[in-house]
Amino acid sequence: MTDRSGTNDSKDDAARPVILVVDDDESIVELILATLRSAPHRIVTASDGAEAVQIAREVHPAVILLDVAMPGISGFETCQRLKADPTTRDAFIVMLTARSQPEDRARAIEVGANGYISKPFRPSELLATIGKQLGW
């Protein structure tokens, strides 16, 4: 688990909602981090689905941004596991992926995703989706 929130004050971190970013492409992770830099939250990253499930059980994220195509288990399978787990099922999961076919969107809904954003994404779209969920 990598905490990418850029603060060393653990007391403040505990009060901030957690956003878990799951993507194996570091350039996408960096773009997401740059987009979310000024929002009031703590960002934690994972590079694959198995790591994401483990981290989500530990930090109970409010929002999970989840890539579909990753090594190991897919984002769809990861989403399904997260929604089946009582400790993580309430997380708001947004699939963030290069796949933009209608069947991919349908599959995301089928496995429990709450949102779907196609790459390349507009930062404003990502902020609006997360902000609406977190109330900022």
Short mmCIF file of N, CA and C in Angstrom, two decimals:
data_model
loop_
_atom_site.label_atom_id
_atom_site.label_comp_id
_atom_site.label_asym_id
_atom_site.label_seq_id
_atom_site.Cartn_x
_atom_site.Cartn_y
_atom_site.Cartn_z
N MET A 1 0.85 -1.18 0.00
CA MET A 1 0.00 0.00 0.00
C MET A 1 0.89 1.23 0.00
N THR A 2 0.53 2.16 -0.83
CA THR A 2 1.25 3.42 -0.87
C THR A 2 0.29 4.54 -0.56
N ASP A 3 0.57 5.27 0.52
CA ASP A 3 -0.23 6.44 0.88
C ASP A 3 0.35 7.61 0.12
N ARG A 4 -0.46 8.23 -0.75
CA ARG A 4 0.02 9.29 -1.62
C ARG A 4 -0.61 10.63 -1.28
N SER A 5 -1.06 10.79 -0.04
CA SER A 5 -1.77 12.02 0.31
C SER A 5 -0.88 13.20 0.59
N GLY A 6 0.40 12.98 0.76
CA GLY A 6 1.33 14.10 0.90
C GLY A 6 1.31 14.79 2.23
N THR A 7 0.87 14.11 3.28
CA THR A 7 0.87 14.70 4.61
C THR A 7 1.48 13.73 5.59
N ASN A 8 2.04 14.25 6.65
CA ASN A 8 2.63 13.41 7.68
C ASN A 8 1.83 13.44 8.98
N ASP A 9 0.72 14.11 9.00
CA ASP A 9 -0.08 14.24 10.21
C ASP A 9 -1.13 13.13 10.25
N SER A 10 -0.85 12.06 10.96
CA SER A 10 -1.74 10.91 10.98
C SER A 10 -3.08 11.23 11.65
N LYS A 11 -3.12 12.20 12.56
CA LYS A 11 -4.37 12.59 13.20
C LYS A 11 -5.32 13.18 12.16
N ASP A 12 -4.81 14.07 11.31
CA ASP A 12 -5.63 14.64 10.25
C ASP A 12 -6.02 13.57 9.24
N ASP A 13 -5.10 12.67 8.91
CA ASP A 13 -5.38 11.61 7.95
C ASP A 13 -6.54 10.74 8.39
N ALA A 14 -6.63 10.43 9.67
CA ALA A 14 -7.67 9.54 10.17
C ALA A 14 -9.06 10.12 9.95
N ALA A 15 -9.19 11.43 9.93
CA ALA A 15 -10.49 12.07 9.77
C ALA A 15 -10.88 12.27 8.31
N ARG A 16 -9.93 12.16 7.41
CA ARG A 16 -10.22 12.41 6.00
C ARG A 16 -10.70 11.14 5.30
N PRO A 17 -11.67 11.27 4.39
CA PRO A 17 -12.10 10.10 3.64
C PRO A 17 -10.95 9.57 2.78
N VAL A 18 -10.94 8.27 2.57
CA VAL A 18 -9.89 7.64 1.79
C VAL A 18 -10.38 7.37 0.38
N ILE A 19 -9.54 7.69 -0.59
CA ILE A 19 -9.76 7.32 -1.98
C ILE A 19 -8.67 6.32 -2.34
N LEU A 20 -9.08 5.14 -2.79
CA LEU A 20 -8.14 4.11 -3.21
C LEU A 20 -8.06 4.13 -4.73
N VAL A 21 -6.87 4.38 -5.26
CA VAL A 21 -6.63 4.41 -6.70
C VAL A 21 -5.94 3.10 -7.07
N VAL A 22 -6.56 2.34 -7.98
CA VAL A 22 -6.03 1.03 -8.36
C VAL A 22 -5.76 1.02 -9.86
N ASP A 23 -4.48 1.07 -10.21
CA ASP A 23 -4.08 1.05 -11.62
C ASP A 23 -2.64 0.59 -11.69
N ASP A 24 -2.33 -0.23 -12.68
CA ASP A 24 -0.95 -0.71 -12.84
C ASP A 24 -0.11 0.24 -13.69
N ASP A 25 -0.71 1.28 -14.23
CA ASP A 25 0.00 2.26 -15.05
C ASP A 25 0.33 3.48 -14.19
N GLU A 26 1.59 3.63 -13.83
CA GLU A 26 2.00 4.71 -12.93
C GLU A 26 1.69 6.09 -13.52
N SER A 27 1.71 6.24 -14.84
CA SER A 27 1.40 7.55 -15.43
C SER A 27 -0.07 7.92 -15.19
N ILE A 28 -0.95 6.94 -15.22
CA ILE A 28 -2.37 7.19 -14.92
C ILE A 28 -2.53 7.55 -13.44
N VAL A 29 -1.84 6.81 -12.58
CA VAL A 29 -1.89 7.10 -11.14
C VAL A 29 -1.43 8.54 -10.89
N GLU A 30 -0.34 8.94 -11.53
CA GLU A 30 0.18 10.31 -11.35
C GLU A 30 -0.82 11.35 -11.85
N LEU A 31 -1.49 11.07 -12.96
CA LEU A 31 -2.51 12.00 -13.48
C LEU A 31 -3.68 12.12 -12.50
N ILE A 32 -4.11 11.01 -11.95
CA ILE A 32 -5.19 11.03 -10.97
C ILE A 32 -4.76 11.81 -9.73
N LEU A 33 -3.54 11.56 -9.26
CA LEU A 33 -3.03 12.28 -8.09
C LEU A 33 -2.99 13.78 -8.34
N ALA A 34 -2.55 14.18 -9.53
CA ALA A 34 -2.50 15.61 -9.87
C ALA A 34 -3.91 16.20 -9.90
N THR A 35 -4.86 15.44 -10.41
CA THR A 35 -6.25 15.89 -10.49
C THR A 35 -6.86 16.08 -9.11
N LEU A 36 -6.51 15.19 -8.18
CA LEU A 36 -7.12 15.20 -6.85
C LEU A 36 -6.31 15.94 -5.80
N ARG A 37 -5.21 16.54 -6.21
CA ARG A 37 -4.27 17.14 -5.27
C ARG A 37 -4.91 18.08 -4.25
N SER A 38 -5.84 18.91 -4.65
CA SER A 38 -6.38 19.93 -3.73
C SER A 38 -7.66 19.50 -3.01
N ALA A 39 -8.13 18.30 -3.26
CA ALA A 39 -9.37 17.85 -2.61
C ALA A 39 -9.08 17.32 -1.21
N PRO A 40 -10.06 17.42 -0.31
CA PRO A 40 -9.86 17.04 1.10
C PRO A 40 -10.02 15.54 1.35
N HIS A 41 -9.01 14.79 1.08
CA HIS A 41 -9.09 13.34 1.23
C HIS A 41 -7.69 12.77 1.37
N ARG A 42 -7.62 11.53 1.68
CA ARG A 42 -6.36 10.79 1.75
C ARG A 42 -6.35 9.83 0.57
N ILE A 43 -5.25 9.77 -0.16
CA ILE A 43 -5.16 8.89 -1.32
C ILE A 43 -4.21 7.74 -1.01
N VAL A 44 -4.68 6.54 -1.30
CA VAL A 44 -3.88 5.34 -1.16
C VAL A 44 -3.91 4.65 -2.52
N THR A 45 -2.78 4.05 -2.93
CA THR A 45 -2.73 3.41 -4.24
C THR A 45 -2.42 1.93 -4.13
N ALA A 46 -2.86 1.20 -5.14
CA ALA A 46 -2.55 -0.21 -5.31
C ALA A 46 -2.32 -0.44 -6.80
N SER A 47 -1.49 -1.42 -7.13
CA SER A 47 -1.16 -1.64 -8.54
C SER A 47 -1.84 -2.87 -9.14
N ASP A 48 -2.59 -3.62 -8.35
CA ASP A 48 -3.34 -4.75 -8.90
C ASP A 48 -4.55 -5.05 -8.02
N GLY A 49 -5.41 -5.93 -8.53
CA GLY A 49 -6.65 -6.22 -7.84
C GLY A 49 -6.50 -6.88 -6.49
N ALA A 50 -5.60 -7.85 -6.39
CA ALA A 50 -5.40 -8.54 -5.11
C ALA A 50 -4.93 -7.57 -4.03
N GLU A 51 -4.01 -6.70 -4.39
CA GLU A 51 -3.52 -5.70 -3.44
C GLU A 51 -4.66 -4.74 -3.07
N ALA A 52 -5.49 -4.39 -4.04
CA ALA A 52 -6.60 -3.47 -3.79
C ALA A 52 -7.58 -4.05 -2.77
N VAL A 53 -7.91 -5.33 -2.90
CA VAL A 53 -8.84 -5.96 -1.97
C VAL A 53 -8.25 -5.95 -0.56
N GLN A 54 -7.00 -6.29 -0.45
CA GLN A 54 -6.33 -6.31 0.86
C GLN A 54 -6.31 -4.92 1.49
N ILE A 55 -5.92 -3.92 0.72
CA ILE A 55 -5.86 -2.55 1.23
C ILE A 55 -7.25 -2.04 1.61
N ALA A 56 -8.23 -2.31 0.76
CA ALA A 56 -9.59 -1.84 1.04
C ALA A 56 -10.11 -2.39 2.36
N ARG A 57 -9.77 -3.62 2.67
CA ARG A 57 -10.18 -4.21 3.95
C ARG A 57 -9.53 -3.50 5.13
N GLU A 58 -8.34 -2.96 4.92
CA GLU A 58 -7.61 -2.28 5.99
C GLU A 58 -8.03 -0.83 6.18
N VAL A 59 -8.22 -0.09 5.07
CA VAL A 59 -8.43 1.36 5.17
C VAL A 59 -9.88 1.80 4.95
N HIS A 60 -10.76 0.90 4.51
CA HIS A 60 -12.18 1.20 4.30
C HIS A 60 -12.39 2.48 3.48
N PRO A 61 -11.97 2.47 2.21
CA PRO A 61 -12.09 3.68 1.39
C PRO A 61 -13.54 4.06 1.13
N ALA A 62 -13.77 5.36 1.03
CA ALA A 62 -15.08 5.87 0.65
C ALA A 62 -15.29 5.71 -0.85
N VAL A 63 -14.19 5.90 -1.61
CA VAL A 63 -14.23 5.82 -3.07
C VAL A 63 -13.06 4.96 -3.54
N ILE A 64 -13.33 4.12 -4.54
CA ILE A 64 -12.28 3.33 -5.18
C ILE A 64 -12.33 3.62 -6.67
N LEU A 65 -11.20 4.09 -7.22
CA LEU A 65 -11.06 4.27 -8.66
C LEU A 65 -10.33 3.04 -9.16
N LEU A 66 -10.97 2.26 -10.02
CA LEU A 66 -10.50 0.92 -10.34
C LEU A 66 -10.34 0.71 -11.84
N ASP A 67 -9.12 0.42 -12.26
CA ASP A 67 -8.84 0.08 -13.66
C ASP A 67 -9.43 -1.30 -13.95
N VAL A 68 -9.77 -1.56 -15.19
CA VAL A 68 -10.30 -2.87 -15.57
C VAL A 68 -9.18 -3.84 -15.92
N ALA A 69 -8.27 -3.42 -16.80
CA ALA A 69 -7.22 -4.31 -17.30
C ALA A 69 -5.96 -4.19 -16.45
N MET A 70 -5.78 -5.18 -15.57
CA MET A 70 -4.61 -5.20 -14.68
C MET A 70 -4.05 -6.61 -14.63
N PRO A 71 -2.80 -6.74 -14.18
CA PRO A 71 -2.25 -8.08 -14.02
C PRO A 71 -2.98 -8.82 -12.89
N GLY A 72 -3.01 -10.14 -12.99
CA GLY A 72 -3.71 -10.91 -11.96
C GLY A 72 -5.20 -10.87 -12.20
N ILE A 73 -5.95 -10.53 -11.17
CA ILE A 73 -7.40 -10.48 -11.33
C ILE A 73 -7.82 -9.16 -11.99
N SER A 74 -8.83 -9.23 -12.82
CA SER A 74 -9.29 -8.04 -13.54
C SER A 74 -10.00 -7.07 -12.60
N GLY A 75 -10.20 -5.87 -13.09
CA GLY A 75 -10.96 -4.89 -12.33
C GLY A 75 -12.39 -5.34 -12.09
N PHE A 76 -12.98 -6.04 -13.06
CA PHE A 76 -14.34 -6.54 -12.89
C PHE A 76 -14.39 -7.53 -11.72
N GLU A 77 -13.45 -8.48 -11.70
CA GLU A 77 -13.39 -9.47 -10.62
C GLU A 77 -13.09 -8.79 -9.29
N THR A 78 -12.20 -7.82 -9.31
CA THR A 78 -11.87 -7.07 -8.09
C THR A 78 -13.11 -6.37 -7.54
N CYS A 79 -13.86 -5.73 -8.42
CA CYS A 79 -15.08 -5.04 -8.01
C CYS A 79 -16.07 -6.03 -7.40
N GLN A 80 -16.23 -7.16 -8.04
CA GLN A 80 -17.14 -8.18 -7.54
C GLN A 80 -16.73 -8.64 -6.14
N ARG A 81 -15.44 -8.85 -5.93
CA ARG A 81 -14.95 -9.28 -4.61
C ARG A 81 -15.18 -8.19 -3.56
N LEU A 82 -14.92 -6.95 -3.94
CA LEU A 82 -15.11 -5.84 -2.99
C LEU A 82 -16.58 -5.69 -2.60
N LYS A 83 -17.48 -5.83 -3.55
CA LYS A 83 -18.91 -5.68 -3.27
C LYS A 83 -19.47 -6.87 -2.49
N ALA A 84 -18.81 -8.03 -2.57
CA ALA A 84 -19.25 -9.21 -1.84
C ALA A 84 -18.75 -9.23 -0.39
N ASP A 85 -17.76 -8.43 -0.09
CA ASP A 85 -17.13 -8.42 1.23
C ASP A 85 -17.84 -7.42 2.14
N PRO A 86 -18.34 -7.84 3.29
CA PRO A 86 -19.05 -6.92 4.19
C PRO A 86 -18.22 -5.72 4.63
N THR A 87 -16.90 -5.85 4.66
CA THR A 87 -16.07 -4.72 5.12
C THR A 87 -15.80 -3.70 4.02
N THR A 88 -16.08 -4.05 2.77
CA THR A 88 -15.78 -3.12 1.66
C THR A 88 -16.97 -2.85 0.75
N ARG A 89 -18.08 -3.50 0.96
CA ARG A 89 -19.19 -3.41 0.00
C ARG A 89 -19.81 -2.02 -0.12
N ASP A 90 -19.62 -1.17 0.89
CA ASP A 90 -20.22 0.17 0.83
C ASP A 90 -19.36 1.19 0.09
N ALA A 91 -18.17 0.80 -0.32
CA ALA A 91 -17.31 1.73 -1.07
C ALA A 91 -17.97 2.09 -2.40
N PHE A 92 -17.83 3.33 -2.79
CA PHE A 92 -18.32 3.82 -4.08
C PHE A 92 -17.24 3.51 -5.10
N ILE A 93 -17.51 2.58 -6.01
CA ILE A 93 -16.49 2.11 -6.96
C ILE A 93 -16.75 2.70 -8.34
N VAL A 94 -15.72 3.37 -8.86
CA VAL A 94 -15.77 3.93 -10.21
C VAL A 94 -14.75 3.18 -11.06
N MET A 95 -15.23 2.52 -12.10
CA MET A 95 -14.34 1.87 -13.05
C MET A 95 -13.75 2.97 -13.93
N LEU A 96 -12.45 3.01 -14.03
CA LEU A 96 -11.74 4.03 -14.80
C LEU A 96 -10.89 3.28 -15.81
N THR A 97 -11.35 3.25 -17.08
CA THR A 97 -10.74 2.32 -18.02
C THR A 97 -10.75 2.81 -19.46
N ALA A 98 -9.86 2.26 -20.26
CA ALA A 98 -9.81 2.57 -21.68
C ALA A 98 -10.92 1.84 -22.44
N ARG A 99 -11.52 0.87 -21.82
CA ARG A 99 -12.61 0.13 -22.46
C ARG A 99 -13.87 0.97 -22.43
N SER A 100 -14.42 1.24 -23.61
CA SER A 100 -15.59 2.13 -23.65
C SER A 100 -16.78 1.51 -24.38
N GLN A 101 -16.73 0.22 -24.62
CA GLN A 101 -17.83 -0.45 -25.30
C GLN A 101 -19.03 -0.61 -24.36
N PRO A 102 -20.23 -0.59 -24.91
CA PRO A 102 -21.43 -0.74 -24.08
C PRO A 102 -21.41 -2.02 -23.22
N GLU A 103 -20.87 -3.10 -23.76
CA GLU A 103 -20.84 -4.35 -22.98
C GLU A 103 -19.91 -4.25 -21.77
N ASP A 104 -18.86 -3.41 -21.88
CA ASP A 104 -17.97 -3.20 -20.73
C ASP A 104 -18.68 -2.41 -19.64
N ARG A 105 -19.43 -1.41 -20.04
CA ARG A 105 -20.22 -0.63 -19.07
C ARG A 105 -21.26 -1.53 -18.40
N ALA A 106 -21.92 -2.36 -19.20
CA ALA A 106 -22.92 -3.28 -18.65
C ALA A 106 -22.28 -4.25 -17.67
N ARG A 107 -21.11 -4.76 -17.99
CA ARG A 107 -20.40 -5.69 -17.09
C ARG A 107 -20.04 -4.98 -15.78
N ALA A 108 -19.61 -3.73 -15.88
CA ALA A 108 -19.26 -2.97 -14.67
C ALA A 108 -20.47 -2.84 -13.74
N ILE A 109 -21.62 -2.53 -14.30
CA ILE A 109 -22.84 -2.42 -13.50
C ILE A 109 -23.20 -3.78 -12.91
N GLU A 110 -23.06 -4.81 -13.72
CA GLU A 110 -23.37 -6.18 -13.28
C GLU A 110 -22.55 -6.60 -12.06
N VAL A 111 -21.28 -6.20 -12.01
CA VAL A 111 -20.42 -6.61 -10.89
C VAL A 111 -20.49 -5.65 -9.71
N GLY A 112 -21.28 -4.58 -9.84
CA GLY A 112 -21.51 -3.70 -8.70
C GLY A 112 -20.88 -2.33 -8.73
N ALA A 113 -20.25 -1.96 -9.85
CA ALA A 113 -19.64 -0.63 -9.93
C ALA A 113 -20.72 0.44 -9.84
N ASN A 114 -20.37 1.55 -9.21
CA ASN A 114 -21.29 2.67 -9.06
C ASN A 114 -21.12 3.72 -10.15
N GLY A 115 -20.00 3.67 -10.87
CA GLY A 115 -19.72 4.62 -11.92
C GLY A 115 -18.73 4.05 -12.91
N TYR A 116 -18.62 4.71 -14.07
CA TYR A 116 -17.76 4.22 -15.14
C TYR A 116 -17.25 5.43 -15.91
N ILE A 117 -15.95 5.63 -15.93
CA ILE A 117 -15.35 6.74 -16.66
C ILE A 117 -14.33 6.17 -17.63
N SER A 118 -14.46 6.56 -18.90
CA SER A 118 -13.54 6.08 -19.93
C SER A 118 -12.28 6.92 -19.99
N LYS A 119 -11.15 6.26 -20.22
CA LYS A 119 -9.88 6.94 -20.46
C LYS A 119 -9.78 7.21 -21.95
N PRO A 120 -9.21 8.29 -22.37
CA PRO A 120 -8.71 9.36 -21.51
C PRO A 120 -9.89 10.10 -20.89
N PHE A 121 -9.74 10.46 -19.62
CA PHE A 121 -10.82 11.12 -18.91
C PHE A 121 -10.52 12.61 -18.76
N ARG A 122 -11.59 13.38 -18.58
CA ARG A 122 -11.43 14.81 -18.29
C ARG A 122 -11.32 14.95 -16.78
N PRO A 123 -10.32 15.67 -16.29
CA PRO A 123 -10.19 15.87 -14.84
C PRO A 123 -11.48 16.38 -14.20
N SER A 124 -12.19 17.25 -14.90
CA SER A 124 -13.44 17.79 -14.34
C SER A 124 -14.48 16.70 -14.13
N GLU A 125 -14.51 15.72 -15.02
CA GLU A 125 -15.46 14.61 -14.88
C GLU A 125 -15.12 13.75 -13.66
N LEU A 126 -13.84 13.49 -13.48
CA LEU A 126 -13.39 12.71 -12.33
C LEU A 126 -13.70 13.44 -11.02
N LEU A 127 -13.38 14.73 -10.98
CA LEU A 127 -13.65 15.53 -9.78
C LEU A 127 -15.14 15.60 -9.47
N ALA A 128 -15.96 15.77 -10.49
CA ALA A 128 -17.40 15.86 -10.28
C ALA A 128 -17.96 14.54 -9.75
N THR A 129 -17.49 13.43 -10.29
CA THR A 129 -17.97 12.12 -9.85
C THR A 129 -17.61 11.86 -8.40
N ILE A 130 -16.36 12.10 -8.05
CA ILE A 130 -15.90 11.86 -6.68
C ILE A 130 -16.49 12.89 -5.72
N GLY A 131 -16.48 14.16 -6.14
CA GLY A 131 -17.00 15.23 -5.30
C GLY A 131 -18.46 15.05 -4.94
N LYS A 132 -19.24 14.59 -5.89
CA LYS A 132 -20.66 14.35 -5.63
C LYS A 132 -20.82 13.27 -4.56
N GLN A 133 -20.02 12.23 -4.64
CA GLN A 133 -20.11 11.14 -3.66
C GLN A 133 -19.64 11.58 -2.28
N LEU A 134 -18.56 12.37 -2.23
CA LEU A 134 -17.97 12.76 -0.95
C LEU A 134 -18.50 14.08 -0.41
N GLY A 135 -19.34 14.75 -1.19
CA GLY A 135 -19.95 15.98 -0.72
C GLY A 135 -19.05 17.20 -0.73
N TRP A 136 -18.16 17.29 -1.73
CA TRP A 136 -17.34 18.49 -1.88
C TRP A 136 -17.31 18.96 -3.30
#
